[in-house]
mmCIF file of C-alpha atoms in Angstrom:
data_model
loop_
_atom_site.group_PDB
_atom_site.id
_atom_site.type_symbol
_atom_site.label_atom_id
_atom_site.label_comp_id
_atom_site.label_asym_id
_atom_site.label_seq_id
_atom_site.Cartn_x
_atom_site.Cartn_y
_atom_site.Cartn_z
ATOM 1 C CA UNK A 253 -15.091 -39.140 -55.144
ATOM 2 C CA UNK A 254 -13.419 -42.177 -56.464
ATOM 3 C CA UNK A 255 -13.615 -45.408 -54.393
ATOM 4 C CA UNK A 256 -9.780 -45.214 -53.597
ATOM 5 C CA UNK A 257 -10.313 -41.800 -52.165
ATOM 6 C CA UNK A 258 -13.448 -43.052 -50.330
ATOM 7 C CA UNK A 259 -11.249 -45.705 -48.729
ATOM 8 C CA UNK A 260 -8.900 -43.203 -47.164
ATOM 9 C CA UNK A 261 -11.324 -39.999 -46.053
ATOM 10 C CA UNK A 262 -13.454 -41.010 -43.205
ATOM 11 C CA UNK A 263 -17.109 -39.921 -43.129
ATOM 12 C CA UNK A 264 -18.216 -37.726 -40.210
ATOM 13 C CA UNK A 265 -20.160 -39.698 -37.756
ATOM 14 C CA UNK A 266 -22.188 -38.016 -35.158
ATOM 15 C CA UNK A 267 -21.104 -39.004 -31.520
ATOM 16 C CA UNK A 268 -24.186 -37.434 -29.879
ATOM 17 C CA UNK A 269 -25.706 -39.916 -27.242
ATOM 18 C CA UNK A 270 -22.433 -41.741 -26.989
ATOM 19 C CA UNK A 271 -20.766 -41.285 -23.633
ATOM 20 C CA UNK A 272 -18.339 -43.942 -22.798
ATOM 21 C CA UNK A 273 -16.443 -44.318 -19.596
ATOM 22 C CA UNK A 274 -13.355 -45.503 -21.189
ATOM 23 C CA UNK A 275 -10.908 -42.672 -22.240
ATOM 24 C CA UNK A 276 -10.595 -42.807 -26.083
ATOM 25 C CA UNK A 277 -7.166 -44.243 -27.449
ATOM 26 C CA UNK A 278 -6.171 -41.447 -29.949
ATOM 27 C CA UNK A 279 -3.285 -42.984 -32.134
ATOM 28 C CA UNK A 280 -1.583 -40.479 -34.431
ATOM 29 C CA UNK A 281 1.676 -39.531 -35.934
ATOM 30 C CA UNK A 282 0.368 -36.809 -38.307
ATOM 31 C CA UNK A 283 -1.658 -33.898 -36.767
ATOM 32 C CA UNK A 284 -3.890 -32.144 -38.961
ATOM 33 C CA UNK A 285 -4.038 -28.227 -39.127
ATOM 34 C CA UNK A 286 -7.352 -26.259 -40.156
ATOM 35 C CA UNK A 287 -5.457 -23.922 -42.662
ATOM 36 C CA UNK A 288 -2.265 -23.025 -44.160
ATOM 37 C CA UNK A 289 -1.758 -20.246 -41.576
ATOM 38 C CA UNK A 290 -1.947 -22.530 -38.750
ATOM 39 C CA UNK A 291 0.399 -24.982 -39.991
ATOM 40 C CA UNK A 292 2.949 -22.121 -40.354
ATOM 41 C CA UNK A 293 2.360 -21.172 -36.940
ATOM 42 C CA UNK A 294 2.474 -24.650 -35.396
ATOM 43 C CA UNK A 295 6.159 -24.023 -33.779
ATOM 44 C CA UNK A 296 4.165 -21.152 -31.579
ATOM 45 C CA UNK A 297 1.859 -23.518 -29.986
ATOM 46 C CA UNK A 298 2.218 -23.921 -26.262
ATOM 47 C CA UNK A 299 3.286 -27.383 -24.888
ATOM 48 C CA UNK A 300 -0.311 -28.185 -24.157
ATOM 49 C CA UNK A 301 -1.150 -27.895 -27.782
ATOM 50 C CA UNK A 302 -0.789 -30.654 -30.477
ATOM 51 C CA UNK A 303 1.666 -30.498 -33.513
ATOM 52 C CA UNK A 304 2.847 -34.142 -33.963
ATOM 53 C CA UNK A 305 2.117 -37.431 -32.440
ATOM 54 C CA UNK A 306 5.335 -37.878 -30.942
ATOM 55 C CA UNK A 307 4.624 -34.887 -28.597
ATOM 56 C CA UNK A 308 1.382 -36.281 -27.224
ATOM 57 C CA UNK A 309 -2.211 -36.928 -28.219
ATOM 58 C CA UNK A 310 -5.441 -36.472 -25.991
ATOM 59 C CA UNK A 311 -5.027 -39.751 -24.339
ATOM 60 C CA UNK A 312 -1.380 -39.084 -23.131
ATOM 61 C CA UNK A 313 -2.693 -35.716 -21.978
ATOM 62 C CA UNK A 314 -5.219 -37.176 -19.969
ATOM 63 C CA UNK A 315 -3.023 -39.528 -18.129
ATOM 64 C CA UNK A 316 -0.529 -36.338 -17.682
ATOM 65 C CA UNK A 317 -3.477 -34.509 -16.194
ATOM 66 C CA UNK A 318 -4.602 -37.157 -13.720
ATOM 67 C CA UNK A 319 -1.080 -37.872 -12.504
ATOM 68 C CA UNK A 320 -0.480 -34.154 -12.081
ATOM 69 C CA UNK A 321 -3.666 -33.972 -9.963
ATOM 70 C CA UNK A 322 -2.685 -37.025 -7.861
ATOM 71 C CA UNK A 323 0.823 -35.486 -7.313
ATOM 72 C CA UNK A 324 -0.501 -32.028 -6.607
ATOM 73 C CA UNK A 325 1.885 -30.522 -9.262
ATOM 74 C CA UNK A 326 1.473 -28.210 -12.214
ATOM 75 C CA UNK A 327 2.259 -30.818 -15.306
ATOM 76 C CA UNK A 328 3.389 -34.069 -15.933
ATOM 77 C CA UNK A 329 5.472 -35.467 -18.600
ATOM 78 C CA UNK A 330 5.289 -39.125 -19.949
ATOM 79 C CA UNK A 331 8.353 -41.304 -20.942
ATOM 80 C CA UNK A 332 8.818 -44.826 -22.083
ATOM 81 C CA UNK A 333 10.157 -46.299 -18.902
ATOM 82 C CA UNK A 334 11.102 -45.541 -15.189
ATOM 83 C CA UNK A 335 14.708 -45.589 -16.124
ATOM 84 C CA UNK A 336 13.996 -43.149 -19.079
ATOM 85 C CA UNK A 337 12.186 -40.826 -16.226
ATOM 86 C CA UNK A 338 15.413 -40.850 -14.195
ATOM 87 C CA UNK A 339 17.532 -40.086 -17.375
ATOM 88 C CA UNK A 340 15.262 -37.213 -18.525
ATOM 89 C CA UNK A 341 15.726 -35.459 -15.116
ATOM 90 C CA UNK A 342 19.555 -35.826 -15.146
ATOM 91 C CA UNK A 343 20.080 -35.109 -18.810
ATOM 92 C CA UNK A 344 17.891 -32.189 -18.489
ATOM 93 C CA UNK A 345 19.290 -30.413 -15.197
ATOM 94 C CA UNK A 346 23.169 -31.526 -15.771
ATOM 95 C CA UNK A 347 25.733 -30.007 -18.084
ATOM 96 C CA UNK A 348 29.531 -30.882 -18.235
ATOM 97 C CA UNK A 349 31.227 -29.730 -14.895
ATOM 98 C CA UNK A 350 27.903 -30.202 -12.856
ATOM 99 C CA UNK A 351 27.360 -32.818 -10.320
ATOM 100 C CA UNK A 352 24.540 -34.842 -8.883
ATOM 101 C CA UNK A 353 24.120 -36.226 -5.473
ATOM 102 C CA UNK A 354 22.733 -39.656 -5.264
ATOM 103 C CA UNK A 355 21.696 -41.580 -2.134
ATOM 104 C CA UNK A 356 23.735 -45.128 -1.486
ATOM 105 C CA UNK A 357 20.348 -47.009 -1.557
ATOM 106 C CA UNK A 358 19.430 -45.618 -4.895
ATOM 107 C CA UNK A 359 18.064 -47.864 -7.855
ATOM 108 C CA UNK A 360 21.503 -49.527 -9.173
ATOM 109 C CA UNK A 361 20.713 -48.512 -12.874
ATOM 110 C CA UNK A 362 20.694 -44.749 -11.852
ATOM 111 C CA UNK A 363 24.316 -44.912 -10.546
ATOM 112 C CA UNK A 364 24.957 -47.024 -13.797
ATOM 113 C CA UNK A 365 23.709 -44.276 -15.902
ATOM 114 C CA UNK A 366 25.997 -41.789 -14.150
ATOM 115 C CA UNK A 367 28.941 -44.246 -14.305
ATOM 116 C CA UNK A 368 28.944 -45.167 -17.936
ATOM 117 C CA UNK A 369 27.318 -42.414 -19.364
ATOM 118 C CA UNK A 370 27.282 -39.087 -17.702
ATOM 119 C CA UNK A 371 30.781 -39.274 -16.126
ATOM 120 C CA UNK A 372 32.344 -39.823 -19.599
ATOM 121 C CA UNK A 373 30.752 -36.740 -20.699
ATOM 122 C CA UNK A 374 31.893 -34.611 -17.839
ATOM 123 C CA UNK A 375 29.214 -34.779 -15.403
ATOM 124 C CA UNK A 376 30.310 -35.707 -11.942
ATOM 125 C CA UNK A 377 28.178 -37.658 -9.375
ATOM 126 C CA UNK A 378 28.757 -38.282 -5.909
ATOM 127 C CA UNK A 379 27.107 -40.913 -3.244
ATOM 128 C CA UNK A 380 25.890 -39.847 0.261
ATOM 129 C CA UNK A 381 24.381 -42.123 2.698
ATOM 130 C CA UNK A 382 20.556 -42.466 2.772
ATOM 131 C CA UNK A 383 20.022 -40.948 6.218
ATOM 132 C CA UNK A 384 21.754 -37.701 4.853
ATOM 133 C CA UNK A 385 24.779 -37.526 7.084
ATOM 134 C CA UNK A 386 27.501 -35.308 5.833
ATOM 135 C CA UNK A 387 25.367 -34.185 3.090
ATOM 136 C CA UNK A 388 25.644 -30.417 3.448
ATOM 137 C CA UNK A 389 29.596 -30.912 3.143
ATOM 138 C CA UNK A 390 29.305 -32.565 -0.090
ATOM 139 C CA UNK A 391 27.397 -29.591 -1.747
ATOM 140 C CA UNK A 392 29.457 -27.162 -3.740
ATOM 141 C CA UNK A 393 28.968 -24.767 -6.890
ATOM 142 C CA UNK A 394 28.849 -27.709 -8.803
ATOM 143 C CA UNK A 395 26.127 -29.647 -7.426
ATOM 144 C CA UNK A 396 22.925 -28.946 -9.517
ATOM 145 C CA UNK A 397 20.737 -31.741 -8.221
ATOM 146 C CA UNK A 398 20.137 -33.798 -5.130
ATOM 147 C CA UNK A 399 18.358 -37.079 -5.773
ATOM 148 C CA UNK A 400 16.317 -39.119 -3.363
ATOM 149 C CA UNK A 401 14.640 -42.584 -3.245
ATOM 150 C CA UNK A 402 12.601 -43.267 -0.479
ATOM 151 C CA UNK A 403 12.218 -45.968 0.658
ATOM 152 C CA UNK A 404 15.524 -47.363 -0.674
ATOM 153 C CA UNK A 405 15.845 -49.861 -3.115
ATOM 154 C CA UNK A 406 15.698 -53.313 -1.667
ATOM 155 C CA UNK A 407 16.671 -52.264 1.905
ATOM 156 C CA UNK A 408 13.936 -49.747 2.206
ATOM 157 C CA UNK A 409 15.575 -46.930 4.021
ATOM 158 C CA UNK A 410 13.383 -43.798 4.453
ATOM 159 C CA UNK A 411 14.801 -40.502 3.718
ATOM 160 C CA UNK A 412 14.024 -37.262 5.622
ATOM 161 C CA UNK A 413 12.785 -35.459 2.416
ATOM 162 C CA UNK A 414 11.558 -32.263 4.098
ATOM 163 C CA UNK A 415 15.103 -31.935 5.515
ATOM 164 C CA UNK A 416 16.929 -32.436 2.349
ATOM 165 C CA UNK A 417 14.691 -30.208 0.544
ATOM 166 C CA UNK A 418 15.248 -27.499 3.023
ATOM 167 C CA UNK A 419 18.916 -28.048 2.442
ATOM 168 C CA UNK A 420 18.721 -27.963 -0.969
ATOM 169 C CA UNK A 421 16.977 -24.750 -1.418
ATOM 170 C CA UNK A 422 19.335 -22.959 1.226
ATOM 171 C CA UNK A 423 22.112 -23.895 -1.656
ATOM 172 C CA UNK A 424 19.924 -23.306 -4.552
ATOM 173 C CA UNK A 425 19.946 -26.881 -5.733
ATOM 174 C CA UNK A 426 17.123 -28.649 -7.450
ATOM 175 C CA UNK A 427 15.604 -31.799 -5.890
ATOM 176 C CA UNK A 428 14.340 -34.964 -7.444
ATOM 177 C CA UNK A 429 12.770 -38.278 -5.926
ATOM 178 C CA UNK A 430 12.103 -41.860 -6.912
ATOM 179 C CA UNK A 431 8.525 -42.260 -5.493
ATOM 180 C CA UNK A 432 7.483 -45.418 -7.358
ATOM 181 C CA UNK A 433 7.072 -47.583 -4.148
ATOM 182 C CA UNK A 434 4.735 -45.304 -2.524
ATOM 183 C CA UNK A 435 3.031 -43.664 -5.534
ATOM 184 C CA UNK A 436 1.241 -40.231 -4.867
ATOM 185 C CA UNK A 437 -1.303 -42.085 -2.827
ATOM 186 C CA UNK A 438 1.028 -42.751 -0.010
ATOM 187 C CA UNK A 439 3.533 -39.938 -0.293
ATOM 188 C CA UNK A 440 3.135 -36.478 -2.070
ATOM 189 C CA UNK A 441 6.673 -35.183 -2.871
ATOM 190 C CA UNK A 442 5.379 -32.020 -4.180
ATOM 191 C CA UNK A 443 3.808 -30.912 -0.778
ATOM 192 C CA UNK A 444 7.401 -31.242 0.666
ATOM 193 C CA UNK A 445 8.798 -28.995 -2.129
ATOM 194 C CA UNK A 446 10.476 -31.547 -4.229
ATOM 195 C CA UNK A 447 11.224 -30.338 -7.737
ATOM 196 C CA UNK A 448 10.895 -33.522 -9.923
ATOM 197 C CA UNK A 449 8.608 -36.409 -8.674
ATOM 198 C CA UNK A 450 9.263 -39.396 -10.739
ATOM 199 C CA UNK A 451 7.499 -42.718 -10.752
ATOM 200 C CA UNK A 452 8.075 -45.962 -12.828
ATOM 201 C CA UNK A 453 4.373 -46.431 -14.041
ATOM 202 C CA UNK A 454 5.149 -49.895 -15.110
ATOM 203 C CA UNK A 455 4.552 -50.882 -11.210
ATOM 204 C CA UNK A 456 1.532 -49.850 -9.435
ATOM 205 C CA UNK A 457 -0.009 -47.473 -11.771
ATOM 206 C CA UNK A 458 0.007 -50.197 -14.642
ATOM 207 C CA UNK A 459 -0.559 -52.818 -12.278
ATOM 208 C CA UNK A 460 -0.844 -55.884 -14.342
ATOM 209 C CA UNK A 461 2.929 -56.377 -15.342
ATOM 210 C CA UNK A 462 2.303 -55.738 -18.944
ATOM 211 C CA UNK A 463 3.462 -51.927 -19.091
ATOM 212 C CA UNK A 464 6.671 -50.012 -19.475
ATOM 213 C CA UNK A 465 5.960 -46.299 -18.871
ATOM 214 C CA UNK A 466 7.367 -43.712 -16.581
ATOM 215 C CA UNK A 467 6.321 -40.089 -15.487
ATOM 216 C CA UNK A 468 7.938 -36.915 -14.129
ATOM 217 C CA UNK A 469 5.773 -34.131 -12.327
ATOM 218 C CA UNK A 470 6.855 -30.787 -11.725
ATOM 219 C CA UNK A 471 5.414 -27.580 -10.134
ATOM 220 C CA UNK A 472 7.574 -25.105 -12.279
ATOM 221 C CA UNK A 473 6.626 -24.586 -15.989
ATOM 222 C CA UNK A 474 9.986 -23.666 -16.863
ATOM 223 C CA UNK A 475 11.148 -27.153 -15.620
ATOM 224 C CA UNK A 476 8.493 -28.745 -17.636
ATOM 225 C CA UNK A 477 9.709 -26.642 -20.648
ATOM 226 C CA UNK A 478 13.135 -27.799 -20.061
ATOM 227 C CA UNK A 479 12.115 -31.571 -19.993
ATOM 228 C CA UNK A 480 9.868 -31.381 -23.152
ATOM 229 C CA UNK A 481 12.931 -29.718 -25.015
ATOM 230 C CA UNK A 482 15.228 -32.510 -23.946
ATOM 231 C CA UNK A 483 12.396 -35.351 -24.919
ATOM 232 C CA UNK A 484 11.763 -33.494 -28.197
ATOM 233 C CA UNK A 485 15.536 -33.461 -29.131
ATOM 234 C CA UNK A 486 15.783 -37.019 -28.203
ATOM 235 C CA UNK A 487 13.000 -38.331 -30.035
ATOM 236 C CA UNK A 488 11.179 -39.505 -26.950
ATOM 237 C CA UNK A 489 7.461 -40.192 -26.873
ATOM 238 C CA UNK A 490 4.820 -42.682 -25.559
ATOM 239 C CA UNK A 491 2.350 -44.906 -27.210
ATOM 240 C CA UNK A 492 -1.347 -43.912 -26.658
ATOM 241 C CA UNK A 493 -2.118 -47.554 -26.175
ATOM 242 C CA UNK A 494 0.498 -47.614 -23.073
ATOM 243 C CA UNK A 495 -1.141 -44.604 -21.797
ATOM 244 C CA UNK A 496 -4.703 -46.124 -21.900
ATOM 245 C CA UNK A 497 -3.172 -48.999 -20.088
ATOM 246 C CA UNK A 498 -2.023 -46.694 -17.285
ATOM 247 C CA UNK A 499 -5.392 -44.956 -17.218
ATOM 248 C CA UNK A 500 -7.029 -48.361 -16.757
ATOM 249 C CA UNK A 501 -4.668 -49.195 -13.916
ATOM 250 C CA UNK A 502 -5.088 -45.949 -12.208
ATOM 251 C CA UNK A 503 -8.709 -46.785 -11.854
ATOM 252 C CA UNK A 504 -8.081 -49.712 -9.374
ATOM 253 C CA UNK A 505 -4.713 -48.782 -8.023
ATOM 254 C CA UNK A 506 -6.115 -47.216 -4.597
ATOM 255 C CA UNK A 507 -7.893 -50.440 -3.909
ATOM 256 C CA UNK A 508 -5.110 -52.666 -4.957
ATOM 257 C CA UNK A 509 -2.552 -50.626 -2.962
ATOM 258 C CA UNK A 510 -4.587 -51.006 0.348
ATOM 259 C CA UNK A 511 -4.840 -54.504 0.148
ATOM 260 C CA UNK A 512 -1.261 -55.374 -0.869
ATOM 261 C CA UNK A 513 -0.023 -52.868 1.779
ATOM 262 C CA UNK A 514 -2.254 -54.525 4.507
ATOM 263 C CA UNK A 515 -1.201 -58.028 3.509
ATOM 264 C CA UNK A 516 2.592 -57.125 3.235
ATOM 265 C CA UNK A 517 2.470 -55.414 6.871
ATOM 266 C CA UNK A 518 0.854 -58.650 8.105
ATOM 267 C CA UNK A 519 3.177 -61.035 6.693
ATOM 268 C CA UNK A 520 6.372 -58.781 7.700
ATOM 269 C CA UNK A 521 5.044 -58.886 11.215
ATOM 270 C CA UNK A 522 4.436 -62.774 11.099
ATOM 271 C CA UNK A 523 7.991 -63.153 9.521
ATOM 272 C CA UNK A 524 9.659 -61.152 12.346
ATOM 273 C CA UNK A 525 11.715 -63.512 14.266
ATOM 274 C CA UNK A 526 11.015 -66.627 12.211
ATOM 275 C CA UNK A 527 13.811 -69.211 11.964
ATOM 276 C CA UNK A 528 15.991 -68.392 8.975
ATOM 277 C CA UNK A 529 15.157 -64.531 8.954
ATOM 278 C CA UNK A 530 17.308 -61.813 9.820
ATOM 279 C CA UNK A 531 16.197 -58.255 9.690
ATOM 280 C CA UNK A 532 12.777 -57.567 8.205
ATOM 281 C CA UNK A 533 12.871 -54.610 6.016
ATOM 282 C CA UNK A 534 9.584 -52.846 6.046
ATOM 283 C CA UNK A 535 9.164 -49.133 6.796
ATOM 284 C CA UNK A 536 6.015 -49.780 8.416
ATOM 285 C CA UNK A 537 7.496 -52.133 10.886
ATOM 286 C CA UNK A 538 8.477 -50.618 14.304
ATOM 287 C CA UNK A 539 12.345 -51.109 14.558
ATOM 288 C CA UNK A 540 12.798 -51.005 10.801
ATOM 289 C CA UNK A 541 15.070 -48.562 8.935
ATOM 290 C CA UNK A 542 13.382 -45.179 8.717
ATOM 291 C CA UNK A 543 10.161 -45.939 10.478
ATOM 292 C CA UNK A 544 9.899 -42.994 12.447
ATOM 293 C CA UNK A 545 10.055 -40.980 9.082
ATOM 294 C CA UNK A 546 7.645 -43.101 7.459
ATOM 295 C CA UNK A 547 5.225 -42.464 10.426
ATOM 296 C CA UNK A 548 5.566 -38.916 10.011
ATOM 297 C CA UNK A 549 5.583 -38.411 6.189
ATOM 298 C CA UNK A 550 3.673 -41.469 4.569
ATOM 299 C CA UNK A 551 -0.095 -42.224 4.476
ATOM 300 C CA UNK A 552 0.406 -46.127 4.376
ATOM 301 C CA UNK A 553 2.433 -48.783 2.907
ATOM 302 C CA UNK A 554 2.630 -50.476 -0.279
ATOM 303 C CA UNK A 555 3.194 -54.494 -0.686
ATOM 304 C CA UNK A 556 6.851 -54.344 -1.378
ATOM 305 C CA UNK A 557 9.461 -55.253 1.404
ATOM 306 C CA UNK A 558 12.504 -57.385 1.973
ATOM 307 C CA UNK A 559 14.016 -60.218 4.209
ATOM 308 C CA UNK A 560 17.411 -60.472 5.168
ATOM 309 C CA UNK A 561 18.413 -64.068 5.284
ATOM 310 C CA UNK A 562 20.493 -65.764 7.975
ATOM 311 C CA UNK A 563 24.017 -66.833 6.886
ATOM 312 C CA UNK A 564 22.964 -70.613 7.442
ATOM 313 C CA UNK A 565 20.067 -70.402 5.040
ATOM 314 C CA UNK A 566 21.894 -69.080 2.103
ATOM 315 C CA UNK A 567 23.094 -72.247 0.788
ATOM 316 C CA UNK A 568 19.581 -73.735 0.912
ATOM 317 C CA UNK A 569 17.804 -70.872 -1.077
ATOM 318 C CA UNK A 570 17.956 -72.031 -4.497
ATOM 319 C CA UNK A 571 16.266 -75.314 -3.779
ATOM 320 C CA UNK A 572 13.933 -73.683 -1.432
ATOM 321 C CA UNK A 573 12.905 -71.120 -3.993
ATOM 322 C CA UNK A 574 12.345 -73.797 -6.785
ATOM 323 C CA UNK A 575 9.657 -75.288 -4.446
ATOM 324 C CA UNK A 576 7.636 -72.151 -4.639
ATOM 325 C CA UNK A 577 3.872 -72.711 -5.624
ATOM 326 C CA UNK A 578 2.162 -69.512 -5.407
ATOM 327 C CA UNK A 579 4.782 -66.747 -5.555
ATOM 328 C CA UNK A 580 6.903 -66.492 -8.840
ATOM 329 C CA UNK A 581 10.449 -65.312 -9.303
ATOM 330 C CA UNK A 582 10.824 -62.432 -11.164
ATOM 331 C CA UNK A 583 12.269 -59.024 -11.828
ATOM 332 C CA UNK A 584 9.857 -55.813 -11.433
ATOM 333 C CA UNK A 585 7.003 -55.679 -8.927
ATOM 334 C CA UNK A 586 3.580 -53.877 -8.468
ATOM 335 C CA UNK A 587 1.419 -56.416 -10.606
ATOM 336 C CA UNK A 588 -1.364 -58.882 -9.617
ATOM 337 C CA UNK A 589 1.165 -61.700 -9.294
ATOM 338 C CA UNK A 590 3.360 -62.130 -6.029
ATOM 339 C CA UNK A 591 7.090 -62.244 -6.756
ATOM 340 C CA UNK A 592 10.105 -62.982 -4.814
ATOM 341 C CA UNK A 593 13.670 -62.157 -5.892
ATOM 342 C CA UNK A 594 16.928 -62.753 -4.101
ATOM 343 C CA UNK A 595 18.881 -59.620 -4.219
ATOM 344 C CA UNK A 596 22.528 -59.022 -3.453
ATOM 345 C CA UNK A 597 23.492 -55.102 -2.767
ATOM 346 C CA UNK A 598 26.943 -55.659 -1.843
ATOM 347 C CA UNK A 599 28.444 -54.409 -5.172
ATOM 348 C CA UNK A 600 26.130 -51.252 -5.449
ATOM 349 C CA UNK A 601 26.924 -49.777 -1.911
ATOM 350 C CA UNK A 602 29.741 -47.973 -0.815
ATOM 351 C CA UNK A 603 28.561 -47.304 2.915
ATOM 352 C CA UNK A 604 29.214 -50.554 5.022
ATOM 353 C CA UNK A 605 26.316 -52.111 6.631
ATOM 354 C CA UNK A 606 26.278 -55.875 7.793
ATOM 355 C CA UNK A 607 22.995 -56.686 6.041
ATOM 356 C CA UNK A 608 24.692 -55.462 2.618
ATOM 357 C CA UNK A 609 26.834 -58.835 2.912
ATOM 358 C CA UNK A 610 23.602 -61.203 3.172
ATOM 359 C CA UNK A 611 21.266 -62.250 0.462
ATOM 360 C CA UNK A 612 18.006 -60.324 0.656
ATOM 361 C CA UNK A 613 14.838 -61.435 -0.356
ATOM 362 C CA UNK A 614 12.608 -58.914 -1.994
ATOM 363 C CA UNK A 615 9.168 -59.880 -1.555
ATOM 364 C CA UNK A 616 6.124 -58.197 -3.593
ATOM 365 C CA UNK A 617 2.795 -58.962 -2.455
ATOM 366 C CA UNK A 618 0.091 -59.524 -5.411
ATOM 367 C CA UNK A 619 -3.866 -60.278 -5.298
ATOM 368 C CA UNK A 620 -3.763 -63.819 -4.770
ATOM 369 C CA UNK A 621 -5.723 -65.129 -1.764
ATOM 370 C CA UNK A 622 -3.392 -64.267 1.469
ATOM 371 C CA UNK A 623 -3.746 -67.780 2.758
ATOM 372 C CA UNK A 624 -2.206 -69.347 -0.408
ATOM 373 C CA UNK A 625 0.613 -67.042 -0.056
ATOM 374 C CA UNK A 626 1.246 -67.374 3.480
ATOM 375 C CA UNK A 627 1.464 -70.991 3.032
ATOM 376 C CA UNK A 628 4.007 -70.659 0.283
ATOM 377 C CA UNK A 629 6.206 -68.334 2.647
ATOM 378 C CA UNK A 630 6.035 -70.864 5.532
ATOM 379 C CA UNK A 631 7.112 -73.698 3.365
ATOM 380 C CA UNK A 632 9.784 -71.379 1.695
ATOM 381 C CA UNK A 633 11.455 -70.569 5.276
ATOM 382 C CA UNK A 634 10.927 -74.066 6.506
ATOM 383 C CA UNK A 635 13.025 -75.396 3.643
ATOM 384 C CA UNK A 636 15.723 -72.635 4.580
ATOM 385 C CA UNK A 637 16.258 -74.451 8.016
ATOM 386 C CA UNK A 638 19.361 -76.616 7.853
ATOM 387 C CA UNK A 639 18.595 -80.306 8.587
ATOM 388 C CA UNK A 640 19.407 -81.432 12.160
ATOM 389 C CA UNK A 641 21.564 -84.335 10.730
ATOM 390 C CA UNK A 642 23.491 -81.712 8.708
ATOM 391 C CA UNK A 643 23.992 -79.609 11.823
ATOM 392 C CA UNK A 644 25.235 -82.686 13.858
ATOM 393 C CA UNK A 645 27.587 -83.698 11.112
ATOM 394 C CA UNK A 646 29.188 -80.097 11.137
ATOM 395 C CA UNK A 647 29.322 -80.062 14.978
#
C-alpha cells in the first residue's frame, strides 16, 4: 500500500477497555455500505437506519432517543432551530386550502411565517384567544392543525391543553405545542394527547447560549415519516457537534431548571407590589394569568417571567437598563447568564388587554448568585421611580 493511500485509509484500532461517559461525536456526510447489494437497497432502509449524513448519525440518534424518552413519545426529529421546528410542523401538515389556528400569544415569528410565507401560497391561518374562548366555532373542514404555546410568549398565559386536545380530537384535527418554557421535565404534552411537542433546544436543553437547535416529538410513526420526508425534500439536517452540545446540556438541565425556577419565583414574589411594577406575569404566582391551570398540569416553573411596567416608569427605562451590572440585555433565554429584554407585544396581538399597551420586561434567571441578581433588580426598579422634584414640577 502506497503512503498516499495510507494517509486516507484508517487502521483498525481496538476499543476494548475504552468506556467513556461522553457520547461519541460521529461526523459524516458519506455513509459506507458493506457491499453493492446493500447500496442498491439503501432506499429501503427504515427511518432509524443510516444512508447519508444529512439524515442523521449515531450522535443525533442518541439525542433523539433521549428526548423521546423524556417526552414520553415514540420518535423525535432534530432540526436546525426552534423556528425551523415550528416551520416543519406547519409545512408537513398544511396544504393549499388548509388552515391552522394559532393562539394570540404565540411566538411572533410563527405568525410571521404564516403571514409572509404560507398565506401567499394558499394556506390560511386564524388567531384564537389564549383562553380558548370561541375556539370551537372557528373549526371548519379546512382546519387541519391547532397550535398552542403554554405559557404564552412574554405575557405567560397558560392554555388548557387537555381541553383543546379533546376539542381537536372531536373534530379530527391535529394539535401541536411549543413546550420550550417548561421542557418535558415540567410539562409532558404527550401525556395529554398532543400530536407534536416542539422545543427550541437552544434554550434550556443547550443551557449555555451557544447552540441553535430544535426538536419535534411525536407518538405516531406516520407523523414522524411525514416530518422526515419534508426535511429530506428541504435538505434539512443538524450538525453532530450541535447534537453533542445538546446532549451535554441535558445532563445538567434538571439541576439548572430547579435552581432558576426557585429563584425566579422568589423574585416574582418580591417584585409583586414594588413601586414601578404593574402585573407580575409568572404562572406559578397566585393571581397570574393561568395560575390554576399551571397548578393542575405543571410540575414546576422555569426561570422566565415578565413584569409589566407602570406608565410613569417607561420614560426612565433606557437609562435604568444601562446601569445593570449583573443582568445583561439580550434576546433568547435559558442559558447561564441572566437576561432582561424590554418587550412590546401590541403590534402582535389582536385581542385587546391593558397590558398589551405597556412595556413588558422579560426576565430570564441564570446561574449567578441570587444576591447579586436581586441587588441588580432592586437598583433597576429604584431607577424607574420618578424623581420627587420631577413629580412636583409636573404637578
